[in-house]
């Protein structure tokens, strides 16, 4: 059965067991979850994770191999705080995956840009790109060195890897978008996820330099399947849960105009 283009079975909850927890910083943790039911999940797609007694929250996994799923979660409000209190051996429930992920099947040179916890779907995408054997550079932009998430993992994948810190505590000092402007010409595709200001600047750079881009946007996601309308991207009529969260530059430019 299908609902707004979805196989309805993704609306059914499944669950997994937490096998390992990594503390990246005071506010960000990763959880390795052994999933009970393998479901196809492309990088950039999201799940709705449910903590009984609280709300469901959308999360884009930072790794998935059909059996192990990693989520990387920033503590923000009640539900993400409850996720941070979970322990090894606890069960987590989720629906999905939902939405459209990053498309990486075209041969070419990829520039991967993650800002803050937005690096989460980007590092999973990096794993896929390495599977295809394409060239890529992985760039992570954070406020300070201790906020860096997947720099060692990207290096271990054999990718050129750059950390940009706003305070200059490690890597290149400055804004990640300033660094991207220096190198964007060398790439065919840019894939990005992070704060809205970073995404809009990346879109502008891609339009200016003629680079195809795919950007993952956030919105308030409730139903996850295009029914409730809570996740409209600006006033475009595009729904983040159904038409995104990853949008390509042609769609974004058509709906948002020349940013
Ligand atoms: C497609 C997508 C992927 C995401 N992936 C990640 C990820 O990998 N890691 C991560 O740390 N965060 C991710 N987020 C953001 C995460 O969903 C919010 O931080 C979370 O919902 C906040 O819930 P809360 O109850 O802790 O905080 P509160 O701010 O108290 O949120 C209250 C409720 O509002 C809604 N809400 C608030 N902020 C957001 C938001 N930014 N997006 C969606 N709903 C929101 C949720 O329904 C939430 O339960 C993603 C968001 C989207 C849309
Ligand atoms: S979350 Fe309901 S329409 Fe997108």
CSV table of C-alpha atoms and ligand atoms in Angstrom, one decimal:
chain,number,residue,atom,x,y,z
A,1,UNK,CA,0.0,0.0,0.0
A,2,UNK,CA,1.2,3.5,-0.8
A,3,UNK,CA,0.6,6.9,0.8
A,4,UNK,CA,1.8,10.1,-0.8
A,5,UNK,CA,4.3,8.0,-2.7
A,6,UNK,CA,5.6,6.0,0.4
A,7,UNK,CA,5.6,2.3,1.0
A,8,UNK,CA,3.3,2.5,4.0
A,9,UNK,CA,5.4,-0.1,6.0
A,10,UNK,CA,7.8,2.7,6.9
A,11,UNK,CA,5.0,4.2,9.1
A,12,UNK,CA,5.3,1.1,11.3
A,13,UNK,CA,7.7,1.5,14.3
A,14,UNK,CA,10.7,-0.7,14.4
A,15,UNK,CA,13.4,-0.7,17.0
A,16,UNK,CA,17.0,-1.3,17.7
A,17,UNK,CA,19.3,-1.7,20.7
A,18,UNK,CA,22.1,0.8,21.7
A,19,UNK,CA,25.4,-1.0,21.4
A,20,UNK,CA,27.8,1.8,22.0
A,21,UNK,CA,27.8,5.5,22.8
A,22,UNK,CA,30.4,8.1,21.9
A,23,UNK,CA,30.6,11.5,23.7
A,24,UNK,CA,31.9,14.0,21.1
A,25,UNK,CA,31.4,17.1,23.3
A,26,UNK,CA,29.1,18.3,26.2
A,27,UNK,CA,26.2,18.7,23.8
A,28,UNK,CA,26.7,16.1,21.1
A,29,UNK,CA,26.7,12.3,21.4
A,30,UNK,CA,26.7,9.4,18.8
A,31,UNK,CA,24.8,6.2,19.4
A,32,UNK,CA,25.5,3.0,17.6
A,33,UNK,CA,22.2,1.1,17.3
A,34,UNK,CA,21.9,-2.6,16.2
A,35,UNK,CA,18.6,-2.5,14.2
A,36,UNK,CA,16.1,-5.3,14.4
A,37,UNK,CA,14.8,-4.9,10.8
A,38,UNK,CA,17.0,-3.8,7.9
A,39,UNK,CA,15.3,-1.0,5.9
A,40,UNK,CA,17.0,0.8,2.9
A,41,UNK,CA,18.2,4.1,4.2
A,42,UNK,CA,20.1,6.5,1.9
A,43,UNK,CA,22.5,9.1,3.3
A,44,UNK,CA,20.5,12.3,3.9
A,45,UNK,CA,17.2,10.5,4.6
A,46,UNK,CA,15.8,10.8,8.1
A,47,UNK,CA,14.1,8.6,10.7
A,48,UNK,CA,11.6,9.7,13.3
A,49,UNK,CA,13.0,8.5,16.6
A,50,UNK,CA,10.5,8.1,19.4
A,51,UNK,CA,11.2,8.2,23.1
A,52,UNK,CA,8.0,6.9,24.9
A,53,UNK,CA,6.4,9.7,26.8
A,54,UNK,CA,8.0,12.3,24.7
A,55,UNK,CA,7.8,13.5,21.0
A,56,UNK,CA,9.2,11.9,17.9
A,57,UNK,CA,12.2,13.8,16.5
A,58,UNK,CA,13.7,13.7,13.0
A,59,UNK,CA,17.3,12.6,12.8
A,60,UNK,CA,19.5,11.9,9.8
A,61,UNK,CA,21.8,9.0,10.6
A,62,UNK,CA,25.6,9.5,10.4
A,63,UNK,CA,26.2,5.9,9.3
A,64,UNK,CA,24.1,2.9,8.3
A,65,UNK,CA,25.1,-0.5,6.8
A,66,UNK,CA,21.8,-2.3,7.0
A,67,UNK,CA,22.5,-3.7,10.5
A,68,UNK,CA,24.2,-1.0,12.4
A,69,UNK,CA,22.8,2.5,12.4
A,70,UNK,CA,24.6,5.5,14.0
A,71,UNK,CA,22.7,8.6,15.1
A,72,UNK,CA,24.5,11.8,16.2
A,73,UNK,CA,22.4,14.0,18.4
A,74,UNK,CA,22.8,17.5,19.7
A,75,UNK,CA,21.1,18.2,23.0
A,76,UNK,CA,18.6,20.9,22.4
A,77,UNK,CA,15.2,20.4,24.2
A,78,UNK,CA,13.3,17.7,26.1
A,79,UNK,CA,13.5,14.9,23.6
A,80,UNK,CA,17.1,15.3,22.6
A,81,UNK,CA,18.0,15.6,26.3
A,82,UNK,CA,16.2,12.3,27.0
A,83,UNK,CA,18.1,10.7,24.1
A,84,UNK,CA,21.4,11.8,25.8
A,85,UNK,CA,20.3,10.0,28.9
A,86,UNK,CA,20.0,6.6,27.1
A,87,UNK,CA,22.4,3.9,28.0
A,88,UNK,CA,24.0,0.9,26.3
A,89,UNK,CA,21.4,-1.9,26.1
A,90,UNK,CA,18.4,0.5,25.9
A,91,UNK,CA,15.9,0.1,23.1
A,92,UNK,CA,15.0,2.9,20.7
A,93,UNK,CA,12.0,3.0,18.5
A,94,UNK,CA,11.8,4.7,15.1
A,95,UNK,CA,9.8,5.0,11.9
A,96,UNK,CA,11.1,5.6,8.4
A,97,UNK,CA,13.3,6.3,6.6
A,98,UNK,CA,11.6,9.3,5.1
A,99,UNK,CA,12.4,11.9,2.5
A,100,UNK,CA,15.0,12.2,-0.3
A,101,UNK,CA,18.7,11.7,0.4
A,102,UNK,CA,21.8,12.8,-1.3
A,103,UNK,CA,22.3,11.4,-4.8
A,104,UNK,CA,25.9,10.4,-5.3
A,105,UNK,CA,25.7,8.0,-8.3
A,106,UNK,CA,27.2,10.4,-10.8
A,107,UNK,CA,30.9,10.2,-11.4
A,108,UNK,CA,32.8,13.4,-10.5
A,109,UNK,CA,34.6,15.3,-7.8
A,110,UNK,CA,32.5,16.0,-4.7
A,111,UNK,CA,32.9,18.7,-2.2
A,112,UNK,CA,31.2,17.6,1.1
A,113,UNK,CA,30.4,20.3,3.6
A,114,UNK,CA,29.1,19.8,7.1
A,115,UNK,CA,28.4,22.5,9.6
A,116,UNK,CA,28.0,21.5,13.3
A,117,UNK,CA,25.8,18.4,13.7
A,118,UNK,CA,24.9,18.8,10.0
A,119,UNK,CA,28.1,16.8,9.4
A,120,UNK,CA,26.0,13.8,10.4
A,121,UNK,CA,24.5,12.9,7.0
A,122,UNK,CA,27.6,14.2,5.3
A,123,UNK,CA,29.9,11.7,6.8
A,124,UNK,CA,27.5,8.9,5.9
A,125,UNK,CA,27.5,10.2,2.4
A,126,UNK,CA,31.3,10.2,2.4
A,127,UNK,CA,31.2,6.4,3.1
A,128,UNK,CA,28.9,5.9,0.1
A,129,UNK,CA,31.1,8.1,-2.2
A,130,UNK,CA,34.2,6.0,-1.2
A,131,UNK,CA,32.2,2.8,-2.0
A,132,UNK,CA,31.7,4.3,-5.5
A,133,UNK,CA,35.4,5.2,-5.7
A,134,UNK,CA,34.8,8.9,-6.5
A,135,UNK,CA,37.0,11.7,-5.4
A,136,UNK,CA,35.8,13.9,-2.6
A,137,UNK,CA,37.0,16.5,-0.1
A,138,UNK,CA,35.4,16.5,3.3
A,139,UNK,CA,35.1,19.9,5.0
A,140,UNK,CA,33.7,20.4,8.5
A,141,UNK,CA,33.0,23.8,9.9
A,142,UNK,CA,32.6,24.3,13.7
A,143,UNK,CA,33.0,27.1,16.3
A,144,UNK,CA,36.0,25.5,18.1
A,145,UNK,CA,38.2,22.4,17.9
A,146,UNK,CA,36.3,20.5,20.6
A,147,UNK,CA,33.1,20.6,18.5
A,148,UNK,CA,34.7,18.7,15.6
A,149,UNK,CA,32.9,15.4,14.9
A,150,UNK,CA,34.1,13.2,12.1
A,151,UNK,CA,37.5,14.5,11.0
A,152,UNK,CA,39.4,11.3,11.9
A,153,UNK,CA,36.7,9.1,10.3
A,154,UNK,CA,36.9,11.1,7.0
A,155,UNK,CA,40.7,10.8,7.0
A,156,UNK,CA,40.4,7.1,7.6
A,157,UNK,CA,38.2,6.9,4.5
A,158,UNK,CA,41.2,8.4,2.6
A,159,UNK,CA,39.5,11.7,1.9
A,160,UNK,CA,41.2,15.0,1.7
A,161,UNK,CA,39.9,16.4,5.0
A,162,UNK,CA,39.7,20.0,6.3
A,163,UNK,CA,38.5,21.3,9.6
A,164,UNK,CA,37.6,25.0,9.7
A,165,UNK,CA,37.1,26.6,13.2
A,166,UNK,CA,35.7,30.0,13.7
A,167,UNK,CA,38.1,30.7,16.6
A,168,UNK,CA,41.2,29.3,14.9
A,169,UNK,CA,41.8,26.7,17.6
A,170,UNK,CA,42.5,24.0,15.0
A,171,UNK,CA,42.7,23.7,11.2
A,172,UNK,CA,41.8,26.8,9.2
A,173,UNK,CA,40.5,29.8,11.0
A,174,UNK,CA,37.3,31.5,9.8
A,175,UNK,CA,33.9,30.6,8.3
A,176,UNK,CA,33.6,27.4,6.4
A,177,UNK,CA,31.8,29.2,3.6
A,178,UNK,CA,34.9,31.5,3.1
A,179,UNK,CA,37.1,28.4,2.7
A,180,UNK,CA,34.6,26.8,0.3
A,181,UNK,CA,34.7,29.9,-1.9
A,182,UNK,CA,38.5,29.4,-2.3
A,183,UNK,CA,38.2,25.8,-3.5
A,184,UNK,CA,34.7,25.4,-5.1
A,185,UNK,CA,36.0,25.8,-8.6
A,186,UNK,CA,37.8,22.5,-8.4
A,187,UNK,CA,34.7,20.4,-7.9
A,188,UNK,CA,31.7,19.2,-9.9
A,189,UNK,CA,29.2,18.7,-7.1
A,190,UNK,CA,28.7,20.2,-3.6
A,191,UNK,CA,26.7,18.5,-0.9
A,192,UNK,CA,26.0,20.4,2.3
A,193,UNK,CA,24.1,20.2,5.6
A,194,UNK,CA,24.3,22.6,8.5
A,195,UNK,CA,22.8,25.9,9.7
A,196,UNK,CA,20.5,27.8,7.4
A,197,UNK,CA,22.8,30.7,6.9
A,198,UNK,CA,25.6,28.4,5.8
A,199,UNK,CA,23.2,26.6,3.4
A,200,UNK,CA,22.0,29.8,1.8
A,201,UNK,CA,25.6,31.0,1.3
A,202,UNK,CA,26.6,27.7,-0.2
A,203,UNK,CA,23.6,28.0,-2.6
A,204,UNK,CA,24.7,31.4,-3.7
A,205,UNK,CA,28.3,30.2,-4.2
A,206,UNK,CA,27.1,27.2,-6.3
A,207,UNK,CA,25.0,29.5,-8.4
A,208,UNK,CA,27.9,31.9,-8.9
A,209,UNK,CA,30.5,29.3,-9.8
A,210,UNK,CA,28.1,26.9,-11.8
A,211,UNK,CA,28.5,24.0,-9.4
A,212,UNK,CA,25.6,21.6,-8.9
A,213,UNK,CA,24.6,21.3,-5.3
A,214,UNK,CA,22.4,19.3,-3.0
A,215,UNK,CA,21.6,20.9,0.4
A,216,UNK,CA,19.8,19.4,3.4
A,217,UNK,CA,17.4,21.7,5.1
A,218,UNK,CA,15.6,21.5,8.5
A,219,UNK,CA,12.1,22.4,9.4
A,220,UNK,CA,9.6,21.4,12.2
A,221,UNK,CA,8.8,17.9,11.2
A,222,UNK,CA,5.7,16.3,12.7
A,223,UNK,CA,4.0,13.7,10.5
A,224,UNK,CA,7.1,13.0,8.3
A,225,UNK,CA,5.0,12.0,5.2
A,226,UNK,CA,3.7,15.2,3.7
A,227,UNK,CA,0.3,15.4,5.4
A,228,UNK,CA,0.4,18.0,8.2
A,229,UNK,CA,2.2,20.8,6.4
A,230,UNK,CA,4.3,21.8,9.4
A,231,UNK,CA,7.6,21.5,7.5
A,232,UNK,CA,7.1,23.9,4.6
A,233,UNK,CA,10.4,25.3,3.3
A,234,UNK,CA,10.0,29.1,3.7
A,235,UNK,CA,6.7,29.9,1.8
A,236,UNK,CA,7.6,27.8,-1.3
A,237,UNK,CA,5.0,25.0,-1.0
A,238,UNK,CA,8.0,22.5,-0.8
A,239,UNK,CA,7.7,20.2,2.1
A,240,UNK,CA,11.0,19.3,3.8
A,241,UNK,CA,9.8,15.8,4.8
A,242,UNK,CA,8.4,14.9,1.4
A,243,UNK,CA,10.3,16.9,-1.2
A,244,UNK,CA,13.5,17.1,0.9
A,245,UNK,CA,15.2,17.3,3.3
A,246,UNK,CA,17.8,17.3,0.5
A,247,UNK,CA,17.0,19.7,-2.3
A,248,UNK,CA,19.1,20.2,-5.4
A,249,UNK,CA,20.2,23.6,-6.7
A,250,UNK,CA,17.8,23.7,-9.6
A,251,UNK,CA,14.8,23.2,-7.4
A,252,UNK,CA,16.1,25.7,-4.8
A,253,UNK,CA,16.9,28.3,-7.3
A,254,UNK,CA,13.5,27.9,-9.0
A,255,UNK,CA,11.6,28.3,-5.7
A,256,UNK,CA,13.9,30.7,-3.8
A,257,UNK,CA,15.0,32.8,-6.8
A,258,UNK,CA,18.6,33.9,-7.3
A,259,UNK,CA,19.9,33.9,-3.7
B,1,LIG,C1,15.5,16.2,8.4
B,1,LIG,C2,16.1,16.6,9.8
B,1,LIG,C3,17.2,15.9,10.2
B,1,LIG,C4,17.7,16.2,11.4
B,1,LIG,N1,18.9,15.5,11.8
B,1,LIG,C5,19.4,15.8,13.0
B,1,LIG,C6,20.6,15.0,13.5
B,1,LIG,O1,21.1,14.1,12.8
B,1,LIG,N2,21.1,15.3,14.7
B,1,LIG,C7,20.5,16.3,15.5
B,1,LIG,O2,21.0,16.5,16.6
B,1,LIG,N3,19.4,17.0,15.1
B,1,LIG,C8,18.8,16.7,13.9
B,1,LIG,N4,17.7,17.4,13.5
B,1,LIG,C9,17.2,18.4,14.5
B,1,LIG,C10,16.3,17.7,15.6
B,1,LIG,O3,15.2,17.1,15.0
B,1,LIG,C11,15.9,18.7,16.6
B,1,LIG,O4,17.0,19.2,17.3
B,1,LIG,C12,14.9,18.1,17.6
B,1,LIG,O5,13.7,17.9,17.0
B,1,LIG,C13,14.7,19.0,18.8
B,1,LIG,O6,13.8,18.3,19.7
B,1,LIG,P1,13.8,18.6,21.3
B,1,LIG,O7,12.5,18.2,21.8
B,1,LIG,O8,15.0,18.1,21.9
B,1,LIG,O9,13.9,20.2,21.3
B,1,LIG,P2,12.8,21.3,21.2
B,1,LIG,O10,13.5,22.5,20.6
B,1,LIG,O11,12.2,21.5,22.5
B,1,LIG,O12,11.7,20.8,20.2
B,1,LIG,C14,10.4,20.6,20.5
B,1,LIG,C15,9.8,19.9,19.3
B,1,LIG,O13,9.8,20.8,18.2
B,1,LIG,C16,10.2,20.1,17.0
B,1,LIG,N5,11.5,20.6,16.5
B,1,LIG,C17,12.3,21.6,17.2
B,1,LIG,N6,13.4,21.9,16.5
B,1,LIG,C18,13.3,21.1,15.4
B,1,LIG,C19,14.1,21.0,14.2
B,1,LIG,N7,15.3,21.7,14.1
B,1,LIG,N8,13.8,20.1,13.3
B,1,LIG,C20,12.7,19.4,13.4
B,1,LIG,N9,11.8,19.5,14.4
B,1,LIG,C21,12.1,20.3,15.4
B,1,LIG,C22,10.3,18.7,17.3
B,1,LIG,O14,9.0,18.1,17.0
B,1,LIG,C23,10.5,18.6,18.8
B,1,LIG,O15,10.1,17.4,19.4
B,1,LIG,C24,17.2,17.2,12.3
B,1,LIG,C25,16.0,17.9,11.8
B,1,LIG,C26,15.5,17.6,10.6
B,1,LIG,C27,14.3,18.3,10.1
B,2,LIG,S1,6.1,17.0,8.6
B,2,LIG,FE1,4.0,16.9,8.1
B,2,LIG,S2,4.0,17.6,6.1
B,2,LIG,FE2,6.1,17.5,6.5
